[in-house]
């Protein structure tokens, strides 16, 4: 029984082929294809409004140099948002519950922001490792602490996204299993458990959206530090 709870986090296979790649490509297929007109229908209007709103929120803390990252950050938040929400559907697989995928997104983007800072303003970027006015005996310890905190940033990004989504999926499966088990024995308790499951599902929808936003927002803040 304990192993079956974690089976949902393993990639399904069809004819020996992992289906994680189609699940990553599916969100892109949901977006409408471009046509001859700027706005084709109401769905396109809502999507354009949402993309504009998200881009504005992400680009507000950045200066004009950071606006070059607008397309990348907007595409990333849309990808994470759609994958997280699609993973809440029954009989689906959520790639963002895999730490390997989240680290594959977090590590290169964090490294890109770090290299941009070292290339454009090396003195300021290295100055973050040692706060101004630090007593001389504390300099080696503070440099070590700040370097460690800098290097664990991509790990924190990946683990935060993985842990929040994994915990939510496990809670949903545990409560749904309890609802089905209690239904023939105690229908009233089962109905109460089903209500809790419904509220938890709404909460998980909010968590999926918030975690996608937090992931990209932290990347934009790391970018702001280095430009």
mmCIF file of C-alpha atoms in Angstrom:
data_model
loop_
_atom_site.group_PDB
_atom_site.id
_atom_site.type_symbol
_atom_site.label_atom_id
_atom_site.label_comp_id
_atom_site.label_asym_id
_atom_site.label_seq_id
_atom_site.Cartn_x
_atom_site.Cartn_y
_atom_site.Cartn_z
ATOM 1 C CA UNK A 1 0.000 0.000 0.000
ATOM 2 C CA UNK A 2 2.818 2.434 0.862
ATOM 3 C CA UNK A 3 4.535 1.779 -2.445
ATOM 4 C CA UNK A 4 1.345 2.421 -4.414
ATOM 5 C CA UNK A 5 1.158 5.956 -3.031
ATOM 6 C CA UNK A 6 4.435 6.797 -4.748
ATOM 7 C CA UNK A 7 3.652 5.055 -8.019
ATOM 8 C CA UNK A 8 2.024 8.267 -9.254
ATOM 9 C CA UNK A 9 5.433 9.972 -9.261
ATOM 10 C CA UNK A 10 6.999 7.458 -11.662
ATOM 11 C CA UNK A 11 6.796 8.190 -15.357
ATOM 12 C CA UNK A 12 4.280 5.914 -17.147
ATOM 13 C CA UNK A 13 5.496 3.777 -20.023
ATOM 14 C CA UNK A 14 3.850 2.787 -23.299
ATOM 15 C CA UNK A 15 5.536 -0.012 -25.251
ATOM 16 C CA UNK A 16 8.639 0.546 -23.160
ATOM 17 C CA UNK A 17 8.795 4.271 -24.018
ATOM 18 C CA UNK A 18 8.543 6.815 -21.148
ATOM 19 C CA UNK A 19 5.662 9.224 -21.640
ATOM 20 C CA UNK A 20 7.309 12.136 -19.839
ATOM 21 C CA UNK A 21 8.205 13.828 -23.155
ATOM 22 C CA UNK A 22 4.596 13.995 -24.437
ATOM 23 C CA UNK A 23 3.499 15.287 -21.040
ATOM 24 C CA UNK A 24 6.059 18.088 -21.341
ATOM 25 C CA UNK A 25 4.942 18.951 -24.872
ATOM 26 C CA UNK A 26 1.203 18.890 -24.133
ATOM 27 C CA UNK A 27 1.035 22.393 -22.568
ATOM 28 C CA UNK A 28 2.479 23.877 -25.749
ATOM 29 C CA UNK A 29 -0.237 22.170 -27.791
ATOM 30 C CA UNK A 30 -2.937 23.874 -25.710
ATOM 31 C CA UNK A 31 -1.854 27.325 -26.877
ATOM 32 C CA UNK A 32 -3.617 28.521 -30.031
ATOM 33 C CA UNK A 33 -1.623 28.633 -33.231
ATOM 34 C CA UNK A 34 -0.945 32.097 -34.669
ATOM 35 C CA UNK A 35 -3.237 33.269 -37.432
ATOM 36 C CA UNK A 36 -3.517 36.219 -39.809
ATOM 37 C CA UNK A 37 -5.246 38.372 -37.185
ATOM 38 C CA UNK A 38 -3.785 39.659 -33.934
ATOM 39 C CA UNK A 39 -6.726 38.390 -31.886
ATOM 40 C CA UNK A 40 -8.592 35.338 -33.160
ATOM 41 C CA UNK A 41 -11.152 34.741 -30.416
ATOM 42 C CA UNK A 42 -11.917 35.371 -26.766
ATOM 43 C CA UNK A 43 -9.595 32.601 -25.595
ATOM 44 C CA UNK A 44 -6.670 34.277 -27.346
ATOM 45 C CA UNK A 45 -7.663 37.600 -25.782
ATOM 46 C CA UNK A 46 -7.679 36.091 -22.278
ATOM 47 C CA UNK A 47 -4.342 34.388 -22.872
ATOM 48 C CA UNK A 48 -2.740 37.571 -24.181
ATOM 49 C CA UNK A 49 -4.087 39.510 -21.197
ATOM 50 C CA UNK A 50 -2.743 36.875 -18.789
ATOM 51 C CA UNK A 51 0.687 36.785 -20.441
ATOM 52 C CA UNK A 52 0.848 40.593 -20.357
ATOM 53 C CA UNK A 53 -0.095 40.645 -16.677
ATOM 54 C CA UNK A 54 2.481 38.005 -15.727
ATOM 55 C CA UNK A 55 5.211 39.660 -17.773
ATOM 56 C CA UNK A 56 4.487 43.029 -16.175
ATOM 57 C CA UNK A 57 4.684 41.549 -12.678
ATOM 58 C CA UNK A 58 7.976 39.788 -13.436
ATOM 59 C CA UNK A 59 9.638 42.715 -15.206
ATOM 60 C CA UNK A 60 8.691 45.381 -12.638
ATOM 61 C CA UNK A 61 11.716 44.744 -10.338
ATOM 62 C CA UNK A 62 14.124 44.573 -13.315
ATOM 63 C CA UNK A 63 15.795 47.413 -15.166
ATOM 64 C CA UNK A 64 15.845 47.702 -18.941
ATOM 65 C CA UNK A 65 18.788 45.327 -19.272
ATOM 66 C CA UNK A 66 16.783 42.559 -17.628
ATOM 67 C CA UNK A 67 13.853 43.041 -20.001
ATOM 68 C CA UNK A 68 15.732 40.904 -22.530
ATOM 69 C CA UNK A 69 14.726 37.944 -20.350
ATOM 70 C CA UNK A 70 11.004 38.715 -20.652
ATOM 71 C CA UNK A 71 10.287 36.053 -23.290
ATOM 72 C CA UNK A 72 12.258 33.366 -21.453
ATOM 73 C CA UNK A 73 10.714 34.046 -18.039
ATOM 74 C CA UNK A 74 7.179 34.345 -19.413
ATOM 75 C CA UNK A 75 7.542 31.082 -21.334
ATOM 76 C CA UNK A 76 8.938 29.356 -18.245
ATOM 77 C CA UNK A 77 6.101 30.429 -15.958
ATOM 78 C CA UNK A 78 3.498 29.365 -18.534
ATOM 79 C CA UNK A 79 5.178 25.970 -18.909
ATOM 80 C CA UNK A 80 5.362 25.382 -15.149
ATOM 81 C CA UNK A 81 1.832 26.647 -14.597
ATOM 82 C CA UNK A 82 0.261 24.412 -17.231
ATOM 83 C CA UNK A 83 2.268 21.340 -16.183
ATOM 84 C CA UNK A 84 1.376 21.825 -12.516
ATOM 85 C CA UNK A 85 -2.323 22.255 -13.254
ATOM 86 C CA UNK A 86 -2.506 19.385 -15.735
ATOM 87 C CA UNK A 87 -0.896 17.139 -13.127
ATOM 88 C CA UNK A 88 -3.964 17.567 -10.906
ATOM 89 C CA UNK A 89 -6.184 15.797 -13.431
ATOM 90 C CA UNK A 90 -6.930 12.105 -12.789
ATOM 91 C CA UNK A 91 -4.651 9.505 -14.388
ATOM 92 C CA UNK A 92 -2.034 12.075 -15.309
ATOM 93 C CA UNK A 93 1.664 12.444 -14.577
ATOM 94 C CA UNK A 94 3.274 15.599 -13.169
ATOM 95 C CA UNK A 95 6.855 16.029 -14.433
ATOM 96 C CA UNK A 96 7.517 18.837 -11.920
ATOM 97 C CA UNK A 97 7.332 16.334 -9.051
ATOM 98 C CA UNK A 98 10.671 15.004 -10.336
ATOM 99 C CA UNK A 99 13.658 16.722 -8.757
ATOM 100 C CA UNK A 100 15.775 15.966 -11.828
ATOM 101 C CA UNK A 101 13.525 18.044 -14.080
ATOM 102 C CA UNK A 102 13.285 20.957 -11.650
ATOM 103 C CA UNK A 103 17.053 20.998 -11.214
ATOM 104 C CA UNK A 104 17.458 20.877 -14.992
ATOM 105 C CA UNK A 105 15.425 24.095 -15.142
ATOM 106 C CA UNK A 106 16.859 25.825 -12.069
ATOM 107 C CA UNK A 107 20.587 25.109 -12.437
ATOM 108 C CA UNK A 108 21.227 26.464 -15.975
ATOM 109 C CA UNK A 109 19.102 29.582 -15.440
ATOM 110 C CA UNK A 110 20.725 30.350 -12.072
ATOM 111 C CA UNK A 111 24.164 29.780 -13.595
ATOM 112 C CA UNK A 112 23.298 32.126 -16.469
ATOM 113 C CA UNK A 113 22.356 34.918 -14.045
ATOM 114 C CA UNK A 114 25.585 34.332 -12.104
ATOM 115 C CA UNK A 115 27.786 34.406 -15.204
ATOM 116 C CA UNK A 116 26.083 37.582 -16.430
ATOM 117 C CA UNK A 117 26.943 39.279 -13.151
ATOM 118 C CA UNK A 118 30.552 38.072 -13.219
ATOM 119 C CA UNK A 119 30.935 39.294 -16.800
ATOM 120 C CA UNK A 120 29.241 42.697 -16.536
ATOM 121 C CA UNK A 121 30.050 43.740 -12.960
ATOM 122 C CA UNK A 122 32.549 41.328 -11.397
ATOM 123 C CA UNK A 123 33.485 43.568 -8.463
ATOM 124 C CA UNK A 124 29.859 44.082 -7.376
ATOM 125 C CA UNK A 125 28.993 40.395 -7.816
ATOM 126 C CA UNK A 126 31.962 39.281 -5.761
ATOM 127 C CA UNK A 127 31.242 42.033 -3.249
ATOM 128 C CA UNK A 128 27.996 40.268 -2.310
ATOM 129 C CA UNK A 129 30.111 37.553 -0.699
ATOM 130 C CA UNK A 130 31.457 39.972 1.900
ATOM 131 C CA UNK A 131 29.138 42.580 3.479
ATOM 132 C CA UNK A 132 30.612 46.015 4.036
ATOM 133 C CA UNK A 133 31.945 46.714 7.508
ATOM 134 C CA UNK A 134 32.591 43.066 8.416
ATOM 135 C CA UNK A 135 35.117 42.625 11.271
ATOM 136 C CA UNK A 136 38.418 41.156 10.086
ATOM 137 C CA UNK A 137 38.238 37.926 12.160
ATOM 138 C CA UNK A 138 34.828 37.105 10.656
ATOM 139 C CA UNK A 139 35.823 37.601 7.018
ATOM 140 C CA UNK A 140 36.760 33.945 6.218
ATOM 141 C CA UNK A 141 33.647 32.572 7.919
ATOM 142 C CA UNK A 142 31.307 35.047 6.200
ATOM 143 C CA UNK A 143 32.825 34.401 2.772
ATOM 144 C CA UNK A 144 32.287 30.670 3.304
ATOM 145 C CA UNK A 145 28.698 31.173 4.496
ATOM 146 C CA UNK A 146 27.770 33.540 1.652
ATOM 147 C CA UNK A 147 29.357 31.258 -0.937
ATOM 148 C CA UNK A 148 27.414 28.290 0.419
ATOM 149 C CA UNK A 149 24.155 30.246 0.391
ATOM 150 C CA UNK A 150 24.857 31.285 -3.202
ATOM 151 C CA UNK A 151 25.570 27.752 -4.373
ATOM 152 C CA UNK A 152 22.465 26.224 -2.790
ATOM 153 C CA UNK A 153 20.106 28.632 -4.558
ATOM 154 C CA UNK A 154 19.358 26.305 -7.506
ATOM 155 C CA UNK A 155 18.929 23.379 -5.103
ATOM 156 C CA UNK A 156 16.464 25.420 -3.053
ATOM 157 C CA UNK A 157 14.510 26.309 -6.210
ATOM 158 C CA UNK A 158 14.225 22.706 -7.322
ATOM 159 C CA UNK A 159 13.523 21.203 -3.897
ATOM 160 C CA UNK A 160 10.875 23.828 -3.057
ATOM 161 C CA UNK A 161 8.885 23.108 -6.209
ATOM 162 C CA UNK A 162 9.277 19.333 -5.887
ATOM 163 C CA UNK A 163 8.410 19.162 -2.184
ATOM 164 C CA UNK A 164 5.290 21.317 -2.394
ATOM 165 C CA UNK A 165 3.808 19.456 -5.348
ATOM 166 C CA UNK A 166 4.752 16.022 -3.993
ATOM 167 C CA UNK A 167 3.213 16.733 -0.588
ATOM 168 C CA UNK A 168 -0.005 17.958 -2.177
ATOM 169 C CA UNK A 169 -0.336 14.927 -4.444
ATOM 170 C CA UNK A 170 0.286 12.566 -1.534
ATOM 171 C CA UNK A 171 -2.357 14.279 0.607
ATOM 172 C CA UNK A 172 -4.904 14.098 -2.203
ATOM 173 C CA UNK A 173 -4.252 10.404 -2.729
ATOM 174 C CA UNK A 174 -4.369 9.609 0.997
ATOM 175 C CA UNK A 175 -7.662 11.442 1.525
ATOM 176 C CA UNK A 176 -9.227 9.993 -1.634
ATOM 177 C CA UNK A 177 -8.227 6.494 -0.519
ATOM 178 C CA UNK A 178 -9.774 7.129 2.899
ATOM 179 C CA UNK A 179 -12.969 8.424 1.249
ATOM 180 C CA UNK A 180 -13.401 5.274 -0.841
ATOM 181 C CA UNK A 181 -12.530 2.990 2.084
ATOM 182 C CA UNK A 182 -15.002 4.640 4.496
ATOM 183 C CA UNK A 183 -17.866 4.815 1.987
ATOM 184 C CA UNK A 184 -19.401 1.338 2.657
ATOM 185 C CA UNK A 185 -18.794 1.472 6.418
ATOM 186 C CA UNK A 186 -19.465 5.091 7.427
ATOM 187 C CA UNK A 187 -21.121 7.073 4.637
ATOM 188 C CA UNK A 188 -21.433 10.265 6.686
ATOM 189 C CA UNK A 189 -17.733 10.284 7.555
ATOM 190 C CA UNK A 190 -16.950 9.494 3.935
ATOM 191 C CA UNK A 191 -18.998 12.504 2.792
ATOM 192 C CA UNK A 192 -17.116 14.734 5.226
ATOM 193 C CA UNK A 193 -13.817 13.341 3.929
ATOM 194 C CA UNK A 194 -14.963 14.010 0.359
ATOM 195 C CA UNK A 195 -15.671 17.632 1.291
ATOM 196 C CA UNK A 196 -12.160 17.916 2.741
ATOM 197 C CA UNK A 197 -10.802 16.388 -0.471
ATOM 198 C CA UNK A 198 -12.652 18.989 -2.551
ATOM 199 C CA UNK A 199 -11.262 21.853 -0.467
ATOM 200 C CA UNK A 200 -7.783 20.359 -0.620
ATOM 201 C CA UNK A 201 -8.018 20.131 -4.404
ATOM 202 C CA UNK A 202 -8.866 23.827 -4.591
ATOM 203 C CA UNK A 203 -5.892 24.536 -2.335
ATOM 204 C CA UNK A 204 -3.626 22.466 -4.565
ATOM 205 C CA UNK A 205 -4.728 24.451 -7.609
ATOM 206 C CA UNK A 206 -3.643 27.603 -5.785
ATOM 207 C CA UNK A 207 -0.373 25.967 -4.710
ATOM 208 C CA UNK A 208 0.375 24.889 -8.295
ATOM 209 C CA UNK A 209 -0.073 28.462 -9.511
ATOM 210 C CA UNK A 210 1.838 30.044 -6.628
ATOM 211 C CA UNK A 211 4.802 27.672 -6.898
ATOM 212 C CA UNK A 212 5.193 28.364 -10.614
ATOM 213 C CA UNK A 213 5.119 32.096 -9.913
ATOM 214 C CA UNK A 214 7.580 31.849 -6.984
ATOM 215 C CA UNK A 215 10.027 29.781 -9.051
ATOM 216 C CA UNK A 216 10.210 32.367 -11.824
ATOM 217 C CA UNK A 217 10.045 35.342 -9.446
ATOM 218 C CA UNK A 218 13.102 34.137 -7.536
ATOM 219 C CA UNK A 219 14.955 33.700 -10.817
ATOM 220 C CA UNK A 220 14.095 37.279 -11.772
ATOM 221 C CA UNK A 221 15.362 38.500 -8.386
ATOM 222 C CA UNK A 222 18.608 36.585 -8.870
ATOM 223 C CA UNK A 223 18.880 38.222 -12.283
ATOM 224 C CA UNK A 224 18.293 41.667 -10.791
ATOM 225 C CA UNK A 225 21.178 41.150 -8.354
ATOM 226 C CA UNK A 226 23.591 40.543 -11.240
ATOM 227 C CA UNK A 227 22.559 43.287 -13.659
#
